[in-house]
Coordinates of C-alpha atoms in Angstrom, one line a residue:
A53 CA -23.7 0.6 9.0
E54 CA -26.7 2.2 10.8
R55 CA -24.6 5.0 11.8
I56 CA -22.4 5.4 8.7
P57 CA -24.5 5.1 5.5
E58 CA -21.1 4.6 3.4
A59 CA -20.4 1.5 5.4
E60 CA -23.4 -0.3 3.9
A61 CA -22.2 0.4 0.4
V62 CA -18.7 -0.8 1.3
L63 CA -20.2 -4.0 2.7
D64 CA -22.5 -4.5 -0.3
L65 CA -19.4 -4.2 -2.7
L66 CA -17.6 -6.6 -0.5
E67 CA -20.3 -9.3 -0.5
K68 CA -20.4 -9.2 -4.4
C69 CA -16.7 -10.1 -4.5
P70 CA -16.1 -13.8 -5.1
E71 CA -14.1 -15.6 -2.4
H72 CA -10.6 -16.8 -3.3
Q73 CA -9.7 -14.6 -6.2
K74 CA -7.6 -16.2 -9.0
K75 CA -4.9 -14.2 -10.6
G76 CA -4.7 -14.0 -14.5
A77 CA -1.7 -14.9 -16.6
F78 CA -0.1 -11.2 -16.4
P79 CA 2.0 -10.2 -13.5
V80 CA 0.7 -8.3 -10.5
I81 CA 3.2 -5.7 -9.2
V82 CA 2.6 -3.6 -6.0
F83 CA 4.5 -0.4 -5.0
E84 CA 4.6 0.5 -1.3
G85 CA 6.1 3.3 0.6
L86 CA 5.4 6.4 2.7
D87 CA 3.9 9.5 1.0
A88 CA 6.3 11.3 -1.1
T89 CA 8.6 8.5 -1.9
G90 CA 7.6 8.7 -5.7
K91 CA 4.9 6.0 -5.9
T92 CA 2.6 8.0 -8.0
T93 CA 5.4 9.0 -10.6
V94 CA 6.8 5.5 -10.6
T95 CA 3.6 3.5 -11.0
Q96 CA 2.5 5.7 -13.8
A97 CA 5.9 5.3 -15.6
V98 CA 5.8 1.5 -15.2
K99 CA 2.2 1.3 -16.3
D100 CA 3.1 3.3 -19.5
T101 CA 6.3 1.2 -20.1
L102 CA 4.5 -2.2 -19.7
N103 CA 1.3 -1.1 -21.2
G104 CA -0.4 -2.1 -17.9
I105 CA -3.4 -1.4 -16.0
L106 CA -2.9 0.9 -12.9
L107 CA -5.1 0.3 -9.8
R108 CA -4.9 2.0 -6.4
S109 CA -6.0 1.1 -2.7
P110 CA -8.5 1.9 -1.7
P111 CA -10.1 1.1 -5.1
T112 CA -11.8 3.9 -7.0
C113 CA -15.3 2.5 -6.3
I114 CA -14.9 3.4 -2.6
S115 CA -12.1 6.0 -2.5
Q116 CA -14.7 8.9 -2.4
W117 CA -15.5 7.8 1.1
K118 CA -11.9 7.7 2.3
T119 CA -12.3 11.1 4.3
V120 CA -15.3 9.8 6.0
F121 CA -13.6 6.6 7.4
D122 CA -10.3 8.4 8.1
N123 CA -12.2 10.5 10.7
E124 CA -13.7 7.3 12.3
P125 CA -12.2 5.5 15.2
T126 CA -9.2 3.4 14.3
P127 CA -11.0 -0.1 14.1
I128 CA -13.6 1.3 11.8
K129 CA -11.0 2.9 9.7
R130 CA -9.0 -0.2 9.5
A131 CA -11.9 -2.4 8.6
F132 CA -12.6 0.2 5.6
Y133 CA -8.9 -0.3 4.3
A134 CA -8.9 -4.0 4.9
A135 CA -12.3 -4.3 2.9
G136 CA -10.9 -2.1 0.3
N137 CA -8.1 -4.7 -0.3
Y138 CA -10.5 -7.5 -1.0
I139 CA -12.7 -5.3 -3.3
L140 CA -9.3 -4.4 -5.0
A141 CA -8.6 -8.1 -5.4
S142 CA -11.5 -8.7 -7.5
E143 CA -10.4 -5.9 -9.8
I144 CA -6.8 -7.3 -9.9
A145 CA -8.2 -10.7 -10.8
K146 CA -10.1 -9.3 -13.8
A147 CA -7.3 -6.9 -14.8
S148 CA -4.5 -9.6 -14.9
T149 CA -6.3 -11.6 -17.4
Q150 CA -5.8 -8.6 -19.8
A151 CA -2.4 -7.0 -19.1
P152 CA 0.3 -6.5 -16.3
V153 CA -1.3 -4.9 -13.3
I154 CA 0.6 -2.1 -11.4
I155 CA -0.9 -1.3 -8.0
D156 CA -0.3 1.9 -5.9
R157 CA -0.5 0.3 -2.3
Y158 CA -2.2 -2.8 -1.2
W159 CA -2.3 -5.1 1.9
H160 CA 1.2 -4.3 3.1
S161 CA 0.1 -0.7 3.8
T162 CA -2.9 -1.6 5.7
A163 CA -0.9 -4.0 7.9
A164 CA 2.2 -1.6 8.4
Y165 CA 0.1 1.2 9.4
T166 CA -2.0 -0.8 11.7
I167 CA 1.0 -2.5 13.4
A168 CA 2.7 0.8 13.8
N169 CA -0.4 2.4 15.3
E170 CA -1.0 -0.3 17.7
T171 CA 2.5 -0.3 18.9
S172 CA 3.9 2.6 20.9
G173 CA 7.6 3.3 21.5
K174 CA 10.6 2.2 19.5
V175 CA 11.1 -0.3 16.8
Q176 CA 12.2 -2.9 19.2
D177 CA 8.6 -2.7 20.7
L178 CA 7.0 -4.1 17.5
P179 CA 5.8 -7.7 17.3
P180 CA 8.9 -10.0 16.8
A181 CA 9.9 -10.5 13.2
Q182 CA 8.4 -13.9 12.8
D183 CA 5.1 -12.8 14.2
E184 CA 1.9 -13.7 12.2
V185 CA 0.8 -10.2 11.8
Y186 CA 3.5 -9.8 9.0
Q187 CA 2.0 -12.8 7.0
W188 CA 0.1 -12.2 3.9
P189 CA -3.7 -13.2 4.5
E190 CA -4.4 -16.7 3.0
D191 CA -7.6 -15.6 1.3
L192 CA -6.3 -12.5 -0.4
L193 CA -5.0 -12.6 -4.1
K194 CA -1.2 -12.5 -3.8
P195 CA 0.9 -10.2 -6.0
D196 CA 4.0 -11.4 -7.9
L197 CA 6.2 -8.7 -6.6
V198 CA 6.1 -6.1 -4.1
L199 CA 8.5 -3.0 -4.3
L200 CA 9.1 -0.8 -1.2
L201 CA 10.2 2.7 -2.3
T202 CA 12.2 4.5 0.4
V203 CA 13.9 8.1 0.4
D204 CA 16.0 9.7 3.2
P205 CA 13.6 11.2 5.8
D206 CA 14.8 14.8 5.1
E207 CA 14.4 14.5 1.5
R208 CA 10.8 13.0 2.0
V209 CA 9.9 16.0 4.1
R210 CA 11.3 18.3 1.5
R211 CA 9.2 16.7 -1.3
L212 CA 6.1 17.0 1.0
Q213 CA 6.5 20.8 1.5
H214 CA 7.2 21.1 -2.3
R215 CA 4.0 19.4 -3.0
G216 CA 2.1 21.5 -0.5
L217 CA -0.8 19.3 -0.3
E218 CA -3.2 18.9 2.7
K219 CA -1.8 16.3 5.1
T220 CA -3.7 13.3 6.2
K221 CA -3.6 12.7 10.1
E222 CA -1.2 9.8 9.5
E223 CA 1.2 11.9 7.2
A224 CA 1.2 14.6 9.9
E225 CA 2.0 12.0 12.4
L226 CA 4.8 10.5 10.3
E227 CA 6.4 14.1 9.9
A228 CA 6.0 15.0 13.7
N229 CA 6.8 11.5 15.1
S230 CA 10.0 9.9 13.8
L231 CA 9.4 6.8 16.0
F232 CA 6.0 6.4 14.3
R233 CA 7.8 6.7 10.9
Q234 CA 10.4 4.0 12.0
R235 CA 7.8 1.5 13.1
V236 CA 5.9 1.9 9.7
E237 CA 9.0 1.4 7.8
E238 CA 10.3 -1.6 9.9
S239 CA 6.8 -3.2 9.8
Y240 CA 7.1 -2.9 5.8
R241 CA 10.4 -4.7 6.0
R242 CA 9.3 -7.5 8.2
M243 CA 6.3 -8.5 5.8
V244 CA 6.6 -12.0 4.4
N245 CA 5.1 -14.1 1.7
P246 CA 5.5 -11.9 -0.3
A247 CA 8.3 -9.8 1.3
C248 CA 9.0 -6.2 0.1
Q249 CA 11.9 -5.7 -2.2
E250 CA 13.4 -2.4 -1.2
V251 CA 14.2 0.3 -3.8
D252 CA 16.0 3.5 -3.1
A253 CA 13.8 6.2 -4.7
S254 CA 16.3 9.0 -4.0
P255 CA 18.0 9.2 -7.5
S256 CA 16.4 10.7 -10.6
K257 CA 13.1 9.5 -11.9
E258 CA 14.8 7.8 -14.8
E259 CA 17.3 5.9 -12.6
V260 CA 14.5 4.6 -10.3
L261 CA 12.5 3.5 -13.2
K262 CA 15.4 1.6 -14.6
T263 CA 16.1 -0.1 -11.3
V264 CA 12.4 -0.9 -10.8
L265 CA 12.1 -2.4 -14.5
Q266 CA 15.2 -4.6 -13.8
L267 CA 13.5 -6.0 -10.7
I268 CA 10.3 -6.6 -12.6
K269 CA 12.2 -8.4 -15.3
K270 CA 14.2 -10.5 -12.8
H271 CA 11.0 -11.5 -10.7
C272 CA 8.1 -11.6 -13.2
A273 CA 7.4 -13.5 -16.5
L274 CA 6.7 -10.8 -19.0

């Protein structure tokens, strides 16, 4: 905090969050996946369909400092995203008393990218499937459903190029290093309690939305 003024602000927000957040009566649905798998489009469509509240990780109150922490050493960057999840949890707790909550990324992203970064080599070099690194933290508000959007790697790259947005370091790494991408995707698949329900996001927006809404109806009380 002495070196990075923004860190002090993040820690202040974190300290104000009550411990052990309680979820309201409405369902909490998380969308995970690599960039350009359609999360922005799908989360907005689901929010509109369910008259829900859309939240993102990192939460709005700290997202303006994302670029600051993305350029810091890995442990500091990871701490920023982990803290963001706990700050987001207090927003989820409040929002889920009012309407269904739709979230663009949450804890699974933080964990999957950390595990993939901390491991070098192939998928088989990841921690074994039952390892505790894939467990949801006991003190973090848990969602009702986590949907992992996936698309064919070539299609994802085509979408990214079509968007023409500036890439983050990790996005550039995903594109350049297929082993890193495979480690991230496999880490997502190994998450438990809750596990990710995989959704093929290659078809049309309408078809993907239909599939997603069916899964929400099946797993959540609406």
